[in-house]
Short mmCIF file of C-alpha atoms in Angstrom, two decimals:
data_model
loop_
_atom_site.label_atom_id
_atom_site.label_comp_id
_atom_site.label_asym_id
_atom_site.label_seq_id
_atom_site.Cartn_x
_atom_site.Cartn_y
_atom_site.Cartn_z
CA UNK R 1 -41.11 8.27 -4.21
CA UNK R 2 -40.48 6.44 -0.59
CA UNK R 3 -40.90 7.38 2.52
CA UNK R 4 -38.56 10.22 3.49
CA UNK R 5 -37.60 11.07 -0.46
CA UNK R 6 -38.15 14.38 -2.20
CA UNK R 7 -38.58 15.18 -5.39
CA UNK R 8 -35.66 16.29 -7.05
CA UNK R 9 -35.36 20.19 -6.17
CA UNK R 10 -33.77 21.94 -9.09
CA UNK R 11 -29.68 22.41 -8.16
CA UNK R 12 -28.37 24.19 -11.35
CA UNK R 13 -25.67 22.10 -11.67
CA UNK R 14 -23.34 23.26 -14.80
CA UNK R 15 -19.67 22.51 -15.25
CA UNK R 16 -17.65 19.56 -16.66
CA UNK R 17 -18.85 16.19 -15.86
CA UNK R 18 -16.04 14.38 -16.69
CA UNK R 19 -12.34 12.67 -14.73
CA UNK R 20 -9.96 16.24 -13.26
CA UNK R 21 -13.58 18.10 -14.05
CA UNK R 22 -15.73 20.31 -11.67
CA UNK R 23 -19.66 21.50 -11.52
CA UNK R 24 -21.02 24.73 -9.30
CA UNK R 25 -24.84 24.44 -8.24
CA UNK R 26 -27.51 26.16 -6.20
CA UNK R 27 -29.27 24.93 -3.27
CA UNK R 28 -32.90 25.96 -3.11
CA UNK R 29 -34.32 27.63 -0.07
CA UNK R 30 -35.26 24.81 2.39
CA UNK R 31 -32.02 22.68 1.64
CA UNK R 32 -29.64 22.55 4.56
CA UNK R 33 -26.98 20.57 3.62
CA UNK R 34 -25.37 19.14 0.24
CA UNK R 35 -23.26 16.02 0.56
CA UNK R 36 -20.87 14.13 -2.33
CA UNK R 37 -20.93 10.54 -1.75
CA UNK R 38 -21.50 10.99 1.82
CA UNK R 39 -19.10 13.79 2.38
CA UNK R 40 -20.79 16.91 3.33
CA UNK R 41 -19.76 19.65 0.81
CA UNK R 42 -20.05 23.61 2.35
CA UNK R 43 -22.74 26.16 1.09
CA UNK R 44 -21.91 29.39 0.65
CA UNK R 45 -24.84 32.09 2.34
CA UNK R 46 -26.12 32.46 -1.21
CA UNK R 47 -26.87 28.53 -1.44
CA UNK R 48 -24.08 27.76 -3.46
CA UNK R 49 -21.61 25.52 -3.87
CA UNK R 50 -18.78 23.44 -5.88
CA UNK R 51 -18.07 19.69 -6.09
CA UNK R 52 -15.11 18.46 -8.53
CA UNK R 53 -14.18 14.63 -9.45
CA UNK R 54 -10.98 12.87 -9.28
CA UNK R 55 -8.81 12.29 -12.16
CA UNK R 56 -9.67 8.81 -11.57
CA UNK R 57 -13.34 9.46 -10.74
CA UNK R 58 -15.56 6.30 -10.96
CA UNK R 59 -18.64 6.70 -13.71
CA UNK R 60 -21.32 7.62 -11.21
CA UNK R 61 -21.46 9.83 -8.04
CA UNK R 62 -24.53 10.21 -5.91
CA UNK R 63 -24.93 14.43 -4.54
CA UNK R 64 -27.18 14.30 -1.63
CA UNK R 65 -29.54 17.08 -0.81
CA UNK R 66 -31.07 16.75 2.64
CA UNK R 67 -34.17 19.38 3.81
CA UNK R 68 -34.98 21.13 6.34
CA UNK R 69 -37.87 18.88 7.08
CA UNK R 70 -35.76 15.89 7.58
CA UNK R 71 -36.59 14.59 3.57
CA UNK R 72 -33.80 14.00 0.98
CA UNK R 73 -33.47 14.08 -2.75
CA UNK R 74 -30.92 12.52 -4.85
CA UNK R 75 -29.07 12.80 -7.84
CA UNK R 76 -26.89 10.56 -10.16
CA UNK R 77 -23.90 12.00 -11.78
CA UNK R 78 -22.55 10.05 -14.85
CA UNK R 79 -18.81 11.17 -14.58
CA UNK R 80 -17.38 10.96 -18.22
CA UNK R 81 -14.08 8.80 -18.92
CA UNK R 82 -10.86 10.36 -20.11
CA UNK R 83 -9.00 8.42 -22.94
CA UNK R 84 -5.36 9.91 -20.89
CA UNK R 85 -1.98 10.61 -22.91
CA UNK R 86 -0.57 6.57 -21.59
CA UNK R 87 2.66 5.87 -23.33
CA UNK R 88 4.28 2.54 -22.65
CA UNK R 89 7.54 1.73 -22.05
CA UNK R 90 9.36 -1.63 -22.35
CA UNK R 91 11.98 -1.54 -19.76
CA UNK R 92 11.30 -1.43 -16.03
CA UNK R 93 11.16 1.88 -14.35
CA UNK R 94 14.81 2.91 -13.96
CA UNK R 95 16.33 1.88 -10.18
CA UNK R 96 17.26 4.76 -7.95
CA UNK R 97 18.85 4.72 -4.93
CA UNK R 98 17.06 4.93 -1.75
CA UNK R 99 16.67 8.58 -0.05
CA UNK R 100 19.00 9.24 2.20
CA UNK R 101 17.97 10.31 6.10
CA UNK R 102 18.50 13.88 5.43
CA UNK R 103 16.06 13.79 2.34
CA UNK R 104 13.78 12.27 4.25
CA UNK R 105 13.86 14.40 7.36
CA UNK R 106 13.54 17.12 5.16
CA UNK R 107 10.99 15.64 2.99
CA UNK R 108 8.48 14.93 5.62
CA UNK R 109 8.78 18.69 6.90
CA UNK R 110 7.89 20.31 3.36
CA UNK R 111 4.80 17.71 2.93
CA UNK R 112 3.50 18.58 6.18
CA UNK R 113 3.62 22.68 5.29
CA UNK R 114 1.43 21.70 2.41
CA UNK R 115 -1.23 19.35 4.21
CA UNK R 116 -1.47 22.18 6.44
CA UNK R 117 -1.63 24.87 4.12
CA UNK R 118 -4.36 22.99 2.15
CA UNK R 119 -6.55 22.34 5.71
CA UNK R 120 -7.28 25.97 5.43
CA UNK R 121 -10.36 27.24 4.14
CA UNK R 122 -10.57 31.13 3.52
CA UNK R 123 -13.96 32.62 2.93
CA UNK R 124 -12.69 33.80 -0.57
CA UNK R 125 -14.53 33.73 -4.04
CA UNK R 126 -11.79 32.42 -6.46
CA UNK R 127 -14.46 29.42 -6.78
CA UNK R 128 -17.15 30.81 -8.71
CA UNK R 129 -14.89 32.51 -11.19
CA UNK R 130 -14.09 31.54 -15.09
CA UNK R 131 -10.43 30.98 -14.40
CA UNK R 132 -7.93 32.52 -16.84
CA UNK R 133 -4.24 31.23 -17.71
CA UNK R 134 -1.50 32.04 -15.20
CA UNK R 135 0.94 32.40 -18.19
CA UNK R 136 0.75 32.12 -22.13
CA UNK R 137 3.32 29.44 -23.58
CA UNK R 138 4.09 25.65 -25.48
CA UNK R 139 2.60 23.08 -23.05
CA UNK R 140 4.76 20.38 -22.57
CA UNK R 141 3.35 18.55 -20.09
CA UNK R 142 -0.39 17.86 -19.81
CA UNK R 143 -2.83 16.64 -16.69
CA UNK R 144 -3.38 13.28 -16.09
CA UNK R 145 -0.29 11.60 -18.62
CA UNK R 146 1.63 8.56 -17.49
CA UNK R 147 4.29 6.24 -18.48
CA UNK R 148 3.54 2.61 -18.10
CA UNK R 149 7.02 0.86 -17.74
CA UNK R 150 6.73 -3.11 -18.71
CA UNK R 151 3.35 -3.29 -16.72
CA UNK R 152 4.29 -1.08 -14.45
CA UNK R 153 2.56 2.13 -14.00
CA UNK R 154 4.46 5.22 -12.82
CA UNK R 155 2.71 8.30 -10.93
CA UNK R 156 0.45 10.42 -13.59
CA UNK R 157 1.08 14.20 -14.38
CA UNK R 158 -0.33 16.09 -11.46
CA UNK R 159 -0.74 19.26 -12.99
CA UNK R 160 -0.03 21.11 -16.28
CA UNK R 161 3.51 22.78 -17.52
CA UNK R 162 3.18 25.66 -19.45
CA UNK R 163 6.75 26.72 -21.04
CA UNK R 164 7.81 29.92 -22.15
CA UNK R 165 11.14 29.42 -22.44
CA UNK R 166 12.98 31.39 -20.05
CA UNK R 167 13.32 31.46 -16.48
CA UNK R 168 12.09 34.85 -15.34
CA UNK R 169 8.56 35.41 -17.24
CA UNK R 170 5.98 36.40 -15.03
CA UNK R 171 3.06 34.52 -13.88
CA UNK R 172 -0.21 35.88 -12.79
CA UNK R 173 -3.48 34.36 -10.28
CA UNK R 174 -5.70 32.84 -12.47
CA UNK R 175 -8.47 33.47 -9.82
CA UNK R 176 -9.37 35.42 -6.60
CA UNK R 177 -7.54 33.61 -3.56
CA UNK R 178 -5.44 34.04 -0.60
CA UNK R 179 -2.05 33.13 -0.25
CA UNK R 180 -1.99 29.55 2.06
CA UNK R 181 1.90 28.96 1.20
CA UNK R 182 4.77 30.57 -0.25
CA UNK R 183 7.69 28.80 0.56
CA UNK R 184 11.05 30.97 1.42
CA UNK R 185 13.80 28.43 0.47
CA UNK R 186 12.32 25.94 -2.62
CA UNK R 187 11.13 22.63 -2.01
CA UNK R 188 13.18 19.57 -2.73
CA UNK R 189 10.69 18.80 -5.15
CA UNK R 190 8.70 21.94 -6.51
CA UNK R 191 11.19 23.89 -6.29
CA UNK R 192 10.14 27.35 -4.62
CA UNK R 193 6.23 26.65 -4.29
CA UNK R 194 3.14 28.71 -3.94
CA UNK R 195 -0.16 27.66 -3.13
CA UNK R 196 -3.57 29.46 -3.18
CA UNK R 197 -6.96 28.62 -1.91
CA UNK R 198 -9.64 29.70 -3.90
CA UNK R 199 -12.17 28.79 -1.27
CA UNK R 200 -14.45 26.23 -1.12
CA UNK R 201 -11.84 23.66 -0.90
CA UNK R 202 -10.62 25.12 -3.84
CA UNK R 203 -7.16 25.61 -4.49
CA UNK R 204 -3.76 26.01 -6.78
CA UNK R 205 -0.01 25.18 -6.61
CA UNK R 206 2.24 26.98 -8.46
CA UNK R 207 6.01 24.87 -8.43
CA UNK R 208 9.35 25.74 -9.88
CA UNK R 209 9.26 29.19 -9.33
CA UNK R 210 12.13 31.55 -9.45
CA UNK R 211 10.76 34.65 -7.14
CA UNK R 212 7.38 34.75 -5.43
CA UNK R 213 5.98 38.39 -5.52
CA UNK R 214 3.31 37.45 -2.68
CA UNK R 215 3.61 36.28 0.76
CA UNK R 216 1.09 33.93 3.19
CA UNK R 217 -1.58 35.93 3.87
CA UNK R 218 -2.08 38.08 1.23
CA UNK R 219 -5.23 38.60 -0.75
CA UNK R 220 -4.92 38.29 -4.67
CA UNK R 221 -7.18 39.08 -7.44
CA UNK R 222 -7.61 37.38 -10.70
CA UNK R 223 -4.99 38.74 -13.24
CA UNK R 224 -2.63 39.76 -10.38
CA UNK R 225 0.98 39.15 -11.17
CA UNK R 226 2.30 36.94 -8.13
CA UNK R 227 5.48 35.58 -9.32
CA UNK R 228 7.98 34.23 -12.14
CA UNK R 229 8.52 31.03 -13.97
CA UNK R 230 12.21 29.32 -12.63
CA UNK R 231 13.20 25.82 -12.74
CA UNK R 232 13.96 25.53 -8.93
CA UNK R 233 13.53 22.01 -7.28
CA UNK R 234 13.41 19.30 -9.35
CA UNK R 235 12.67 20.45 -12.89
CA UNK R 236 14.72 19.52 -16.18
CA UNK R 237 14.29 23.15 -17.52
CA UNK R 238 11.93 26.55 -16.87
CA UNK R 239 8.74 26.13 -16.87
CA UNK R 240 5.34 26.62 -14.82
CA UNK R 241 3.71 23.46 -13.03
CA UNK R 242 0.40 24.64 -12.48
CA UNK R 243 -1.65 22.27 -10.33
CA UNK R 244 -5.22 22.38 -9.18
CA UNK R 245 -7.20 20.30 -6.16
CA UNK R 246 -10.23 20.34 -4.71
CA UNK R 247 -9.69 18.25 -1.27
CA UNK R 248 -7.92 15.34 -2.24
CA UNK R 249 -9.10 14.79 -5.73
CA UNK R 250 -6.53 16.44 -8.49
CA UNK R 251 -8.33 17.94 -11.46
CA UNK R 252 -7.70 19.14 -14.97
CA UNK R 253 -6.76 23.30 -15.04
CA UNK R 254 -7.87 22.87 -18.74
CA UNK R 255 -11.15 21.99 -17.45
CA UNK R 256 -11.06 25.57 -15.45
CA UNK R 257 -9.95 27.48 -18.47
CA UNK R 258 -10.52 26.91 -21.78
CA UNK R 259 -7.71 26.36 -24.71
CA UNK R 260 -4.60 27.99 -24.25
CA UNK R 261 -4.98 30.79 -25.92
CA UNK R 262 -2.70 32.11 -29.45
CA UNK R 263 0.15 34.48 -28.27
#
């Protein structure tokens, strides 16, 4: 052990180790600060906390406990590999024409509601629950797909769809939260959007939506009905896009919840 090292206190870390995965932990008294790869990650007054990995999450990530004392202890966190849903395609991605200055103007205003809705940080405890399913259905469309076209990869599945298929069926909060954005006219490209922060960093968006049953601000409780399943913004048919982020890295709702369950 060198100068200035600790051994390793015990953090409790338990969750899924693996690309779109998460882990909670407890900091031991004496332990003032908790940092993932040199970003300092918040502790809650209890001691503690949540870290989550990118779907593209290298193999190892160093947490960083620093102590009151001015000593340190770390730990190595083998991040598991994902063998992702890849289908290739052998024709180039199909052309498009370029946005037009309207879609652009209006573009850049609906990405800068989200970046600031996702800046905020409620004290709530969404975090440190089991999540549950926002909806039962067929999912047909799964985290962290992509279409390689002739080399050329396009942008992976963000989120998970969950079809039911009808617009209309109602959607629930699959965790505590607060309300960061519900948009009043839908997005050009999710359609009428709701987000949620689940604290912590923590937090879900909700896209294609048909009605929104909650507004910014309001408090919401696991199991909560909040809105209905549409196919507003750019969707090819109803369904539920159900996306989840901690800071910048996307992750896997599977990961949160479990199997779908039978209906």
């Amino acid at each position: 052990m060198g100068i200035g090292k600790v051994a390793q206190p015990d953090l409790g870390l338990t969750g899924q180790f693996t690309q779109g995965g998460w882990a909670r932990g407890a900091a031991p008294r004496g332990i003032e600060r908790i940092a993932l790869d040199g970003k300092s990650v918040p502790l809650a007054p209890d001691g503690r906390f949540f870290i989550a990995f990118d779907r593209d999450a290298k193999a190892r990530t160093v947490l960083t406990a620093s102590l009151s004392d001015g000593r340190s202890a770390t730990y190595d966190l083998v991040i598991a590999p994902r063998a992702w849903q890849i289908e290739h395609i052998p024709i180039g991605p199909r052309p498009g024409t370029a946005p037009s200055e309207e879609f652009a103007r209006r573009r850049a205003a609906e990405l800068a509601q989200i970046n600031a809705a996702r800046s905020v940080d409620h004290d709530s405890a969404g975090w440190r629950q089991k999540f549950i399913w926002p909806v039962l259905g067929r999912l047909s469309g799964r985290f962290g797909s992509q279409r390689i076209y002739n080399g050329t990869p396009g942008s992976y599945h963000s989120g998970m769809d969950i079809a039911t298929g009808a617009s209309g069926t109602p959607f629930v909060a699959p965790a505590d939260g607060v309300v960061i954005l519900a948009a009043a006219s839908p997005f050009t490209l999710e359609g009428r959007l709701l987000m949620i922060d689940h604290g912590m960093g923590l937090n879900s968006a909700f896209l294609h939506c048909s009605e929104l049953a909650v507004k910014v601000g309001d408090v919401v409780r696991q199991g909560q009905y909040i809105g209905k399943i549409g196919a507003t913004g750019r969707a090819t048919g109803p369904h539920l896009h159900w996306s989840v982020k901690w800071r910048s890295a996307r992750l896997d709702p599977l990961l949160f919840t479990g199997p779908m369950p039978a209906r």
